[in-house]
Amino acid sequence: MRKLIKPEKLKWNTRQRLSYIETRAYYTGSVSRSNVAKTFAMSDPAATKDLKLYNDLAPDNLIYKQSEYGFVPSTDFTPVFSGLDPAPVLDLIAHNSPSAWLATEGSSIFGLNAITLPHPTRLPDKTIVAQLTRAMHQGKKLSIVYASLHNRELDQRRVIEPHSIVNTGLRWHARAYNEQHFDFRDFVLSRILEAELINEAAESSAEHDEDWVESITLELAPHPRLTPRQQLNLHVDFSEDGKTIQLTV
């Protein structure tokens, strides 16, 4: 009897294909050999091999259905290679991508129409981002020219010690120690006009940033002037059952 490789021991690219098989089957109701072959630009025999491997590792998840020319999820379907959480899956569908690291052009690999509304571009040139991330990775200081909204003077060069980057959903910013004012601040990436790595070790890190390491819990509640039904609908919208919505940040 052939000994199967444990899922966590599989090669990364194999796990990505098996994750796609699992996600496609669960969210669309079926997955076929042609789906896998087309998505990963592979031969039909290779796609068949992946489907067989998936069924060997998760034997109770998929059932072959002749009318679909493929597999459908069973009533006992349990994810093995992906959490199937809606947030990352909806991102994959929107970007027409089988995984967070693979881009796919052309027809929808999930067979679903998804439109992403564009946001204004709020990022500097890649050379500036690279200087920032290199400074973080190497623990070095960074000299930048920053367009501050709170400074009426001309844009000034300053030295910062970045330790983290943050995506708020609408913008990216860097959290860094600001040598000019001797404190930690947020620097919006799109306002960094120039950046140059300094071959000098940073003296501060995230652990020195008290506001960064401290966590607080925000309690949000519907406006009291809303009707009881409207307040209930807001709780449903945020998947909350209580009277307040709690966010730990």
PDB file of C-alpha atoms in Angstrom:
ATOM      1  CA  MET A   1       0.000   0.000   0.000  1.00  0.00           C
ATOM      2  CA  ARG A   2       1.406   3.384  -1.046  1.00  0.00           C
ATOM      3  CA  LYS A   3       2.155   5.674   1.875  1.00  0.00           C
ATOM      4  CA  LEU A   4       0.648   9.117   1.364  1.00  0.00           C
ATOM      5  CA  ILE A   5       2.557  12.308   2.008  1.00  0.00           C
ATOM      6  CA  LYS A   6       1.065  14.432   4.753  1.00  0.00           C
ATOM      7  CA  PRO A   7      -0.471  17.719   3.453  1.00  0.00           C
ATOM      8  CA  GLU A   8       2.035  19.845   5.367  1.00  0.00           C
ATOM      9  CA  LYS A   9       4.930  17.951   3.721  1.00  0.00           C
ATOM     10  CA  LEU A  10       3.840  18.691   0.166  1.00  0.00           C
ATOM     11  CA  LYS A  11       5.752  21.108  -2.041  1.00  0.00           C
ATOM     12  CA  TRP A  12       4.441  24.668  -2.043  1.00  0.00           C
ATOM     13  CA  ASN A  13       3.279  24.653  -5.683  1.00  0.00           C
ATOM     14  CA  THR A  14       1.432  21.368  -5.163  1.00  0.00           C
ATOM     15  CA  ARG A  15      -0.353  22.782  -2.118  1.00  0.00           C
ATOM     16  CA  GLN A  16      -1.431  25.800  -4.175  1.00  0.00           C
ATOM     17  CA  ARG A  17      -3.060  23.570  -6.789  1.00  0.00           C
ATOM     18  CA  LEU A  18      -4.786  21.421  -4.171  1.00  0.00           C
ATOM     19  CA  SER A  19      -5.987  24.545  -2.399  1.00  0.00           C
ATOM     20  CA  TYR A  20      -7.499  25.772  -5.672  1.00  0.00           C
ATOM     21  CA  ILE A  21      -9.244  22.417  -6.186  1.00  0.00           C
ATOM     22  CA  GLU A  22     -10.710  22.662  -2.703  1.00  0.00           C
ATOM     23  CA  THR A  23     -11.752  26.313  -3.005  1.00  0.00           C
ATOM     24  CA  ARG A  24     -13.225  25.919  -6.482  1.00  0.00           C
ATOM     25  CA  ALA A  25     -15.227  22.835  -5.489  1.00  0.00           C
ATOM     26  CA  TYR A  26     -16.616  24.395  -2.321  1.00  0.00           C
ATOM     27  CA  TYR A  27     -17.524  27.838  -3.675  1.00  0.00           C
ATOM     28  CA  THR A  28     -18.760  26.918  -7.149  1.00  0.00           C
ATOM     29  CA  GLY A  29     -20.102  23.432  -6.444  1.00  0.00           C
ATOM     30  CA  SER A  30     -17.801  21.558  -8.816  1.00  0.00           C
ATOM     31  CA  VAL A  31     -14.233  21.201 -10.041  1.00  0.00           C
ATOM     32  CA  SER A  32     -13.012  19.361 -13.119  1.00  0.00           C
ATOM     33  CA  ARG A  33      -9.786  18.269 -14.728  1.00  0.00           C
ATOM     34  CA  SER A  34     -10.137  20.991 -17.355  1.00  0.00           C
ATOM     35  CA  ASN A  35     -10.545  23.645 -14.607  1.00  0.00           C
ATOM     36  CA  VAL A  36      -7.224  22.667 -13.039  1.00  0.00           C
ATOM     37  CA  ALA A  37      -5.407  22.240 -16.352  1.00  0.00           C
ATOM     38  CA  LYS A  38      -6.536  25.620 -17.684  1.00  0.00           C
ATOM     39  CA  THR A  39      -5.852  27.540 -14.475  1.00  0.00           C
ATOM     40  CA  PHE A  40      -2.292  26.266 -14.040  1.00  0.00           C
ATOM     41  CA  ALA A  41      -1.435  25.820 -17.744  1.00  0.00           C
ATOM     42  CA  MET A  42      -0.775  22.129 -17.305  1.00  0.00           C
ATOM     43  CA  SER A  43      -1.613  18.960 -19.217  1.00  0.00           C
ATOM     44  CA  ASP A  44      -4.801  16.978 -18.626  1.00  0.00           C
ATOM     45  CA  PRO A  45      -2.873  13.970 -17.252  1.00  0.00           C
ATOM     46  CA  ALA A  46      -1.053  16.230 -14.754  1.00  0.00           C
ATOM     47  CA  ALA A  47      -4.374  17.797 -13.677  1.00  0.00           C
ATOM     48  CA  THR A  48      -5.856  14.310 -13.261  1.00  0.00           C
ATOM     49  CA  LYS A  49      -2.897  13.403 -11.051  1.00  0.00           C
ATOM     50  CA  ASP A  50      -3.589  16.433  -8.812  1.00  0.00           C
ATOM     51  CA  LEU A  51      -7.270  15.540  -8.514  1.00  0.00           C
ATOM     52  CA  LYS A  52      -6.354  11.970  -7.606  1.00  0.00           C
ATOM     53  CA  LEU A  53      -3.867  13.229  -5.006  1.00  0.00           C
ATOM     54  CA  TYR A  54      -6.507  15.495  -3.504  1.00  0.00           C
ATOM     55  CA  ASN A  55      -8.994  12.624  -3.292  1.00  0.00           C
ATOM     56  CA  ASP A  56      -6.339  10.419  -1.694  1.00  0.00           C
ATOM     57  CA  LEU A  57      -5.573  13.039   0.967  1.00  0.00           C
ATOM     58  CA  ALA A  58      -9.200  14.092   1.529  1.00  0.00           C
ATOM     59  CA  PRO A  59     -11.194  10.998   0.540  1.00  0.00           C
ATOM     60  CA  ASP A  60     -14.516  12.168   1.993  1.00  0.00           C
ATOM     61  CA  ASN A  61     -14.620  15.626   0.417  1.00  0.00           C
ATOM     62  CA  LEU A  62     -15.350  15.146  -3.291  1.00  0.00           C
ATOM     63  CA  ILE A  63     -17.744  12.921  -5.218  1.00  0.00           C
ATOM     64  CA  TYR A  64     -17.457  12.339  -8.954  1.00  0.00           C
ATOM     65  CA  LYS A  65     -20.569  13.412 -10.859  1.00  0.00           C
ATOM     66  CA  GLN A  66     -20.897  12.295 -14.472  1.00  0.00           C
ATOM     67  CA  SER A  67     -23.228  15.131 -15.477  1.00  0.00           C
ATOM     68  CA  GLU A  68     -20.650  17.691 -14.278  1.00  0.00           C
ATOM     69  CA  TYR A  69     -17.701  15.857 -15.848  1.00  0.00           C
ATOM     70  CA  GLY A  70     -16.004  16.545 -12.552  1.00  0.00           C
ATOM     71  CA  PHE A  71     -16.243  16.429  -8.779  1.00  0.00           C
ATOM     72  CA  VAL A  72     -18.794  18.016  -6.443  1.00  0.00           C
ATOM     73  CA  PRO A  73     -18.407  18.595  -2.678  1.00  0.00           C
ATOM     74  CA  SER A  74     -19.873  15.980  -0.364  1.00  0.00           C
ATOM     75  CA  THR A  75     -22.144  16.751   2.575  1.00  0.00           C
ATOM     76  CA  ASP A  76     -19.200  15.905   4.866  1.00  0.00           C
ATOM     77  CA  PHE A  77     -16.830  18.345   3.114  1.00  0.00           C
ATOM     78  CA  THR A  78     -14.091  19.556   5.472  1.00  0.00           C
ATOM     79  CA  PRO A  79     -11.288  21.863   4.235  1.00  0.00           C
ATOM     80  CA  VAL A  80      -7.766  20.460   4.365  1.00  0.00           C
ATOM     81  CA  PHE A  81      -5.654  22.914   2.356  1.00  0.00           C
ATOM     82  CA  SER A  82      -7.439  26.220   2.954  1.00  0.00           C
ATOM     83  CA  GLY A  83      -9.559  27.804   5.647  1.00  0.00           C
ATOM     84  CA  LEU A  84     -12.188  28.783   3.053  1.00  0.00           C
ATOM     85  CA  ASP A  85     -12.745  32.031   4.949  1.00  0.00           C
ATOM     86  CA  PRO A  86     -14.822  34.443   2.819  1.00  0.00           C
ATOM     87  CA  ALA A  87     -12.400  37.392   3.050  1.00  0.00           C
ATOM     88  CA  PRO A  88      -9.383  35.802   1.296  1.00  0.00           C
ATOM     89  CA  VAL A  89     -11.581  33.770  -1.064  1.00  0.00           C
ATOM     90  CA  LEU A  90     -13.488  36.835  -2.251  1.00  0.00           C
ATOM     91  CA  ASP A  91     -10.134  38.523  -2.887  1.00  0.00           C
ATOM     92  CA  LEU A  92      -9.048  35.570  -5.017  1.00  0.00           C
ATOM     93  CA  ILE A  93     -12.288  35.695  -6.991  1.00  0.00           C
ATOM     94  CA  ALA A  94     -12.008  39.458  -7.479  1.00  0.00           C
ATOM     95  CA  HIS A  95      -8.414  39.156  -8.711  1.00  0.00           C
ATOM     96  CA  ASN A  96      -9.147  36.014 -10.759  1.00  0.00           C
ATOM     97  CA  SER A  97      -6.300  34.290  -8.960  1.00  0.00           C
ATOM     98  CA  PRO A  98      -5.959  30.709  -7.664  1.00  0.00           C
ATOM     99  CA  SER A  99      -3.726  31.874  -4.816  1.00  0.00           C
ATOM    100  CA  ALA A 100      -2.384  35.047  -3.291  1.00  0.00           C
ATOM    101  CA  TRP A 101       0.834  34.649  -5.272  1.00  0.00           C
ATOM    102  CA  LEU A 102      -0.430  33.768  -8.750  1.00  0.00           C
ATOM    103  CA  ALA A 103      -1.957  36.171 -11.249  1.00  0.00           C
ATOM    104  CA  THR A 104      -4.245  34.848 -13.983  1.00  0.00           C
ATOM    105  CA  GLU A 105      -5.369  36.697 -17.084  1.00  0.00           C
ATOM    106  CA  GLY A 106      -8.255  35.866 -19.365  1.00  0.00           C
ATOM    107  CA  SER A 107     -11.509  34.108 -18.507  1.00  0.00           C
ATOM    108  CA  SER A 108     -12.626  33.592 -14.932  1.00  0.00           C
ATOM    109  CA  ILE A 109     -10.945  30.601 -13.314  1.00  0.00           C
ATOM    110  CA  PHE A 110     -13.817  30.328 -10.825  1.00  0.00           C
ATOM    111  CA  GLY A 111     -16.567  30.859 -13.370  1.00  0.00           C
ATOM    112  CA  LEU A 112     -17.883  33.847 -11.393  1.00  0.00           C
ATOM    113  CA  ASN A 113     -18.213  37.480 -12.424  1.00  0.00           C
ATOM    114  CA  ALA A 114     -16.588  39.875  -9.961  1.00  0.00           C
ATOM    115  CA  ILE A 115     -15.915  43.583 -10.364  1.00  0.00           C
ATOM    116  CA  THR A 116     -13.488  45.576  -8.234  1.00  0.00           C
ATOM    117  CA  LEU A 117     -14.114  49.310  -8.056  1.00  0.00           C
ATOM    118  CA  PRO A 118     -10.889  51.242  -8.575  1.00  0.00           C
ATOM    119  CA  HIS A 119      -9.379  53.354  -5.808  1.00  0.00           C
ATOM    120  CA  PRO A 120      -7.073  56.307  -6.396  1.00  0.00           C
ATOM    121  CA  THR A 121      -3.462  55.152  -6.552  1.00  0.00           C
ATOM    122  CA  ARG A 122      -1.793  56.078  -3.257  1.00  0.00           C
ATOM    123  CA  LEU A 123       1.657  54.568  -3.608  1.00  0.00           C
ATOM    124  CA  PRO A 124       5.026  56.054  -4.564  1.00  0.00           C
ATOM    125  CA  ASP A 125       7.390  54.628  -7.171  1.00  0.00           C
ATOM    126  CA  LYS A 126       8.699  51.109  -6.538  1.00  0.00           C
ATOM    127  CA  THR A 127      12.216  52.429  -5.938  1.00  0.00           C
ATOM    128  CA  ILE A 128      10.965  54.416  -2.939  1.00  0.00           C
ATOM    129  CA  VAL A 129       9.039  51.447  -1.538  1.00  0.00           C
ATOM    130  CA  ALA A 130      12.129  49.256  -2.008  1.00  0.00           C
ATOM    131  CA  GLN A 131      14.318  51.687  -0.079  1.00  0.00           C
ATOM    132  CA  LEU A 132      11.758  51.710   2.738  1.00  0.00           C
ATOM    133  CA  THR A 133      11.410  47.930   2.952  1.00  0.00           C
ATOM    134  CA  ARG A 134      15.183  47.451   2.742  1.00  0.00           C
ATOM    135  CA  ALA A 135      15.634  49.834   5.655  1.00  0.00           C
ATOM    136  CA  MET A 136      13.109  47.820   7.666  1.00  0.00           C
ATOM    137  CA  HIS A 137      14.625  44.461   6.738  1.00  0.00           C
ATOM    138  CA  GLN A 138      18.212  45.541   7.397  1.00  0.00           C
ATOM    139  CA  GLY A 139      17.453  47.622  10.490  1.00  0.00           C
ATOM    140  CA  LYS A 140      18.877  50.773   8.924  1.00  0.00           C
ATOM    141  CA  LYS A 141      17.964  54.461   8.919  1.00  0.00           C
ATOM    142  CA  LEU A 142      16.204  56.059   5.957  1.00  0.00           C
ATOM    143  CA  SER A 143      16.501  59.597   4.629  1.00  0.00           C
ATOM    144  CA  ILE A 144      13.245  60.819   3.058  1.00  0.00           C
ATOM    145  CA  VAL A 145      11.640  63.909   1.614  1.00  0.00           C
ATOM    146  CA  TYR A 146       8.091  63.942   2.932  1.00  0.00           C
ATOM    147  CA  ALA A 147       5.118  66.050   1.832  1.00  0.00           C
ATOM    148  CA  SER A 148       3.494  66.755   5.200  1.00  0.00           C
ATOM    149  CA  LEU A 149      -0.014  68.195   5.371  1.00  0.00           C
ATOM    150  CA  HIS A 150       0.806  69.861   8.684  1.00  0.00           C
ATOM    151  CA  ASN A 151       3.913  71.722   7.579  1.00  0.00           C
ATOM    152  CA  ARG A 152       3.438  74.934   5.632  1.00  0.00           C
ATOM    153  CA  GLU A 153       7.117  75.125   4.832  1.00  0.00           C
ATOM    154  CA  LEU A 154       8.719  73.510   1.829  1.00  0.00           C
ATOM    155  CA  ASP A 155       9.006  69.738   1.915  1.00  0.00           C
ATOM    156  CA  GLN A 156      11.959  68.939   4.149  1.00  0.00           C
ATOM    157  CA  ARG A 157      14.352  66.017   4.246  1.00  0.00           C
ATOM    158  CA  ARG A 158      14.219  64.033   7.455  1.00  0.00           C
ATOM    159  CA  VAL A 159      15.700  60.837   8.842  1.00  0.00           C
ATOM    160  CA  ILE A 160      13.383  58.085  10.014  1.00  0.00           C
ATOM    161  CA  GLU A 161      13.777  54.580  11.416  1.00  0.00           C
ATOM    162  CA  PRO A 162      10.882  52.503  10.002  1.00  0.00           C
ATOM    163  CA  HIS A 163       9.837  49.308  11.749  1.00  0.00           C
ATOM    164  CA  SER A 164       6.448  48.379  10.194  1.00  0.00           C
ATOM    165  CA  ILE A 165       4.174  49.062   7.240  1.00  0.00           C
ATOM    166  CA  VAL A 166       0.398  49.200   7.604  1.00  0.00           C
ATOM    167  CA  ASN A 167      -2.475  48.774   5.160  1.00  0.00           C
ATOM    168  CA  THR A 168      -5.629  50.515   6.401  1.00  0.00           C
ATOM    169  CA  GLY A 169      -7.670  49.391   3.399  1.00  0.00           C
ATOM    170  CA  LEU A 170      -7.513  52.845   1.839  1.00  0.00           C
ATOM    171  CA  ARG A 171      -3.834  53.694   2.167  1.00  0.00           C
ATOM    172  CA  TRP A 172      -0.430  52.324   3.136  1.00  0.00           C
ATOM    173  CA  HIS A 173       1.715  54.011   5.740  1.00  0.00           C
ATOM    174  CA  ALA A 174       4.979  53.319   7.529  1.00  0.00           C
ATOM    175  CA  ARG A 175       5.374  53.424  11.275  1.00  0.00           C
ATOM    176  CA  ALA A 176       8.762  54.904  12.084  1.00  0.00           C
ATOM    177  CA  TYR A 177      10.824  56.798  14.607  1.00  0.00           C
ATOM    178  CA  ASN A 178      11.219  60.417  13.510  1.00  0.00           C
ATOM    179  CA  GLU A 179      14.628  61.796  14.456  1.00  0.00           C
ATOM    180  CA  GLN A 180      13.482  65.357  13.793  1.00  0.00           C
ATOM    181  CA  HIS A 181      10.873  65.337  16.561  1.00  0.00           C
ATOM    182  CA  PHE A 182      12.185  62.439  18.681  1.00  0.00           C
ATOM    183  CA  ASP A 183       8.960  60.430  18.485  1.00  0.00           C
ATOM    184  CA  PHE A 184       7.206  57.664  16.561  1.00  0.00           C
ATOM    185  CA  ARG A 185       4.876  58.739  13.754  1.00  0.00           C
ATOM    186  CA  ASP A 186       2.930  57.492  10.749  1.00  0.00           C
ATOM    187  CA  PHE A 187       4.263  58.361   7.303  1.00  0.00           C
ATOM    188  CA  VAL A 188       1.870  57.887   4.378  1.00  0.00           C
ATOM    189  CA  LEU A 189       3.784  56.098   1.626  1.00  0.00           C
ATOM    190  CA  SER A 190       2.268  58.173  -1.182  1.00  0.00           C
ATOM    191  CA  ARG A 191       3.668  61.356   0.418  1.00  0.00           C
ATOM    192  CA  ILE A 192       7.252  60.108   0.418  1.00  0.00           C
ATOM    193  CA  LEU A 193       8.794  61.970  -2.500  1.00  0.00           C
ATOM    194  CA  GLU A 194      12.356  60.683  -2.141  1.00  0.00           C
ATOM    195  CA  ALA A 195      13.956  57.903  -0.099  1.00  0.00           C
ATOM    196  CA  GLU A 196      17.579  56.883   0.380  1.00  0.00           C
ATOM    197  CA  LEU A 197      18.903  54.110   2.584  1.00  0.00           C
ATOM    198  CA  ILE A 198      21.502  55.260   5.099  1.00  0.00           C
ATOM    199  CA  ASN A 199      24.252  52.808   6.008  1.00  0.00           C
ATOM    200  CA  GLU A 200      23.703  53.425   9.689  1.00  0.00           C
ATOM    201  CA  ALA A 201      21.946  51.097  12.125  1.00  0.00           C
ATOM    202  CA  ALA A 202      18.571  52.204  13.444  1.00  0.00           C
ATOM    203  CA  GLU A 203      18.541  52.828  17.175  1.00  0.00           C
ATOM    204  CA  SER A 204      14.803  52.305  17.715  1.00  0.00           C
ATOM    205  CA  SER A 205      12.500  49.394  16.987  1.00  0.00           C
ATOM    206  CA  ALA A 206       8.851  48.413  17.344  1.00  0.00           C
ATOM    207  CA  GLU A 207       9.347  47.380  20.957  1.00  0.00           C
ATOM    208  CA  HIS A 208      10.280  50.983  21.811  1.00  0.00           C
ATOM    209  CA  ASP A 209       7.059  52.295  20.232  1.00  0.00           C
ATOM    210  CA  GLU A 210       4.640  52.266  23.181  1.00  0.00           C
ATOM    211  CA  ASP A 211       1.624  53.320  21.111  1.00  0.00           C
ATOM    212  CA  TRP A 212       2.383  50.527  18.639  1.00  0.00           C
ATOM    213  CA  VAL A 213       2.758  47.631  21.062  1.00  0.00           C
ATOM    214  CA  GLU A 214      -0.268  48.594  23.182  1.00  0.00           C
ATOM    215  CA  SER A 215      -3.602  47.051  22.150  1.00  0.00           C
ATOM    216  CA  ILE A 216      -6.989  48.585  22.897  1.00  0.00           C
ATOM    217  CA  THR A 217     -10.519  47.339  22.341  1.00  0.00           C
ATOM    218  CA  LEU A 218     -12.982  49.662  20.646  1.00  0.00           C
ATOM    219  CA  GLU A 219     -16.656  49.191  21.398  1.00  0.00           C
ATOM    220  CA  LEU A 220     -18.935  50.417  18.624  1.00  0.00           C
ATOM    221  CA  ALA A 221     -22.701  50.589  18.840  1.00  0.00           C
ATOM    222  CA  PRO A 222     -25.444  51.666  16.408  1.00  0.00           C
ATOM    223  CA  HIS A 223     -26.645  55.238  16.706  1.00  0.00           C
ATOM    224  CA  PRO A 224     -29.439  55.377  19.325  1.00  0.00           C
ATOM    225  CA  ARG A 225     -31.678  57.336  16.939  1.00  0.00           C
ATOM    226  CA  LEU A 226     -31.881  54.323  14.612  1.00  0.00           C
ATOM    227  CA  THR A 227     -34.949  52.138  14.954  1.00  0.00           C
ATOM    228  CA  PRO A 228     -34.543  48.806  16.786  1.00  0.00           C
ATOM    229  CA  ARG A 229     -34.827  47.013  13.448  1.00  0.00           C
ATOM    230  CA  GLN A 230     -32.123  49.180  11.866  1.00  0.00           C
ATOM    231  CA  GLN A 231     -29.848  48.587  14.846  1.00  0.00           C
ATOM    232  CA  LEU A 232     -30.420  44.828  14.553  1.00  0.00           C
ATOM    233  CA  ASN A 233     -29.606  44.914  10.843  1.00  0.00           C
ATOM    234  CA  LEU A 234     -26.309  46.663  11.585  1.00  0.00           C
ATOM    235  CA  HIS A 235     -25.392  43.906  14.010  1.00  0.00           C
ATOM    236  CA  VAL A 236     -26.251  41.321  11.364  1.00  0.00           C
ATOM    237  CA  ASP A 237     -24.100  43.214   8.864  1.00  0.00           C
ATOM    238  CA  PHE A 238     -21.081  42.951  11.176  1.00  0.00           C
ATOM    239  CA  SER A 239     -21.886  39.410  12.377  1.00  0.00           C
ATOM    240  CA  GLU A 240     -22.348  40.575  15.933  1.00  0.00           C
ATOM    241  CA  ASP A 241     -24.997  39.273  18.314  1.00  0.00           C
ATOM    242  CA  GLY A 242     -24.496  41.592  21.251  1.00  0.00           C
ATOM    243  CA  LYS A 243     -25.301  45.248  21.789  1.00  0.00           C
ATOM    244  CA  THR A 244     -21.829  46.450  20.870  1.00  0.00           C
ATOM    245  CA  ILE A 245     -19.286  45.627  18.175  1.00  0.00           C
ATOM    246  CA  GLN A 246     -15.807  45.043  19.597  1.00  0.00           C
ATOM    247  CA  LEU A 247     -12.641  45.620  17.618  1.00  0.00           C
ATOM    248  CA  THR A 248      -9.204  44.989  19.108  1.00  0.00           C
ATOM    249  CA  VAL A 249      -6.555  47.205  17.528  1.00  0.00           C
TER     250      VAL A 249
END
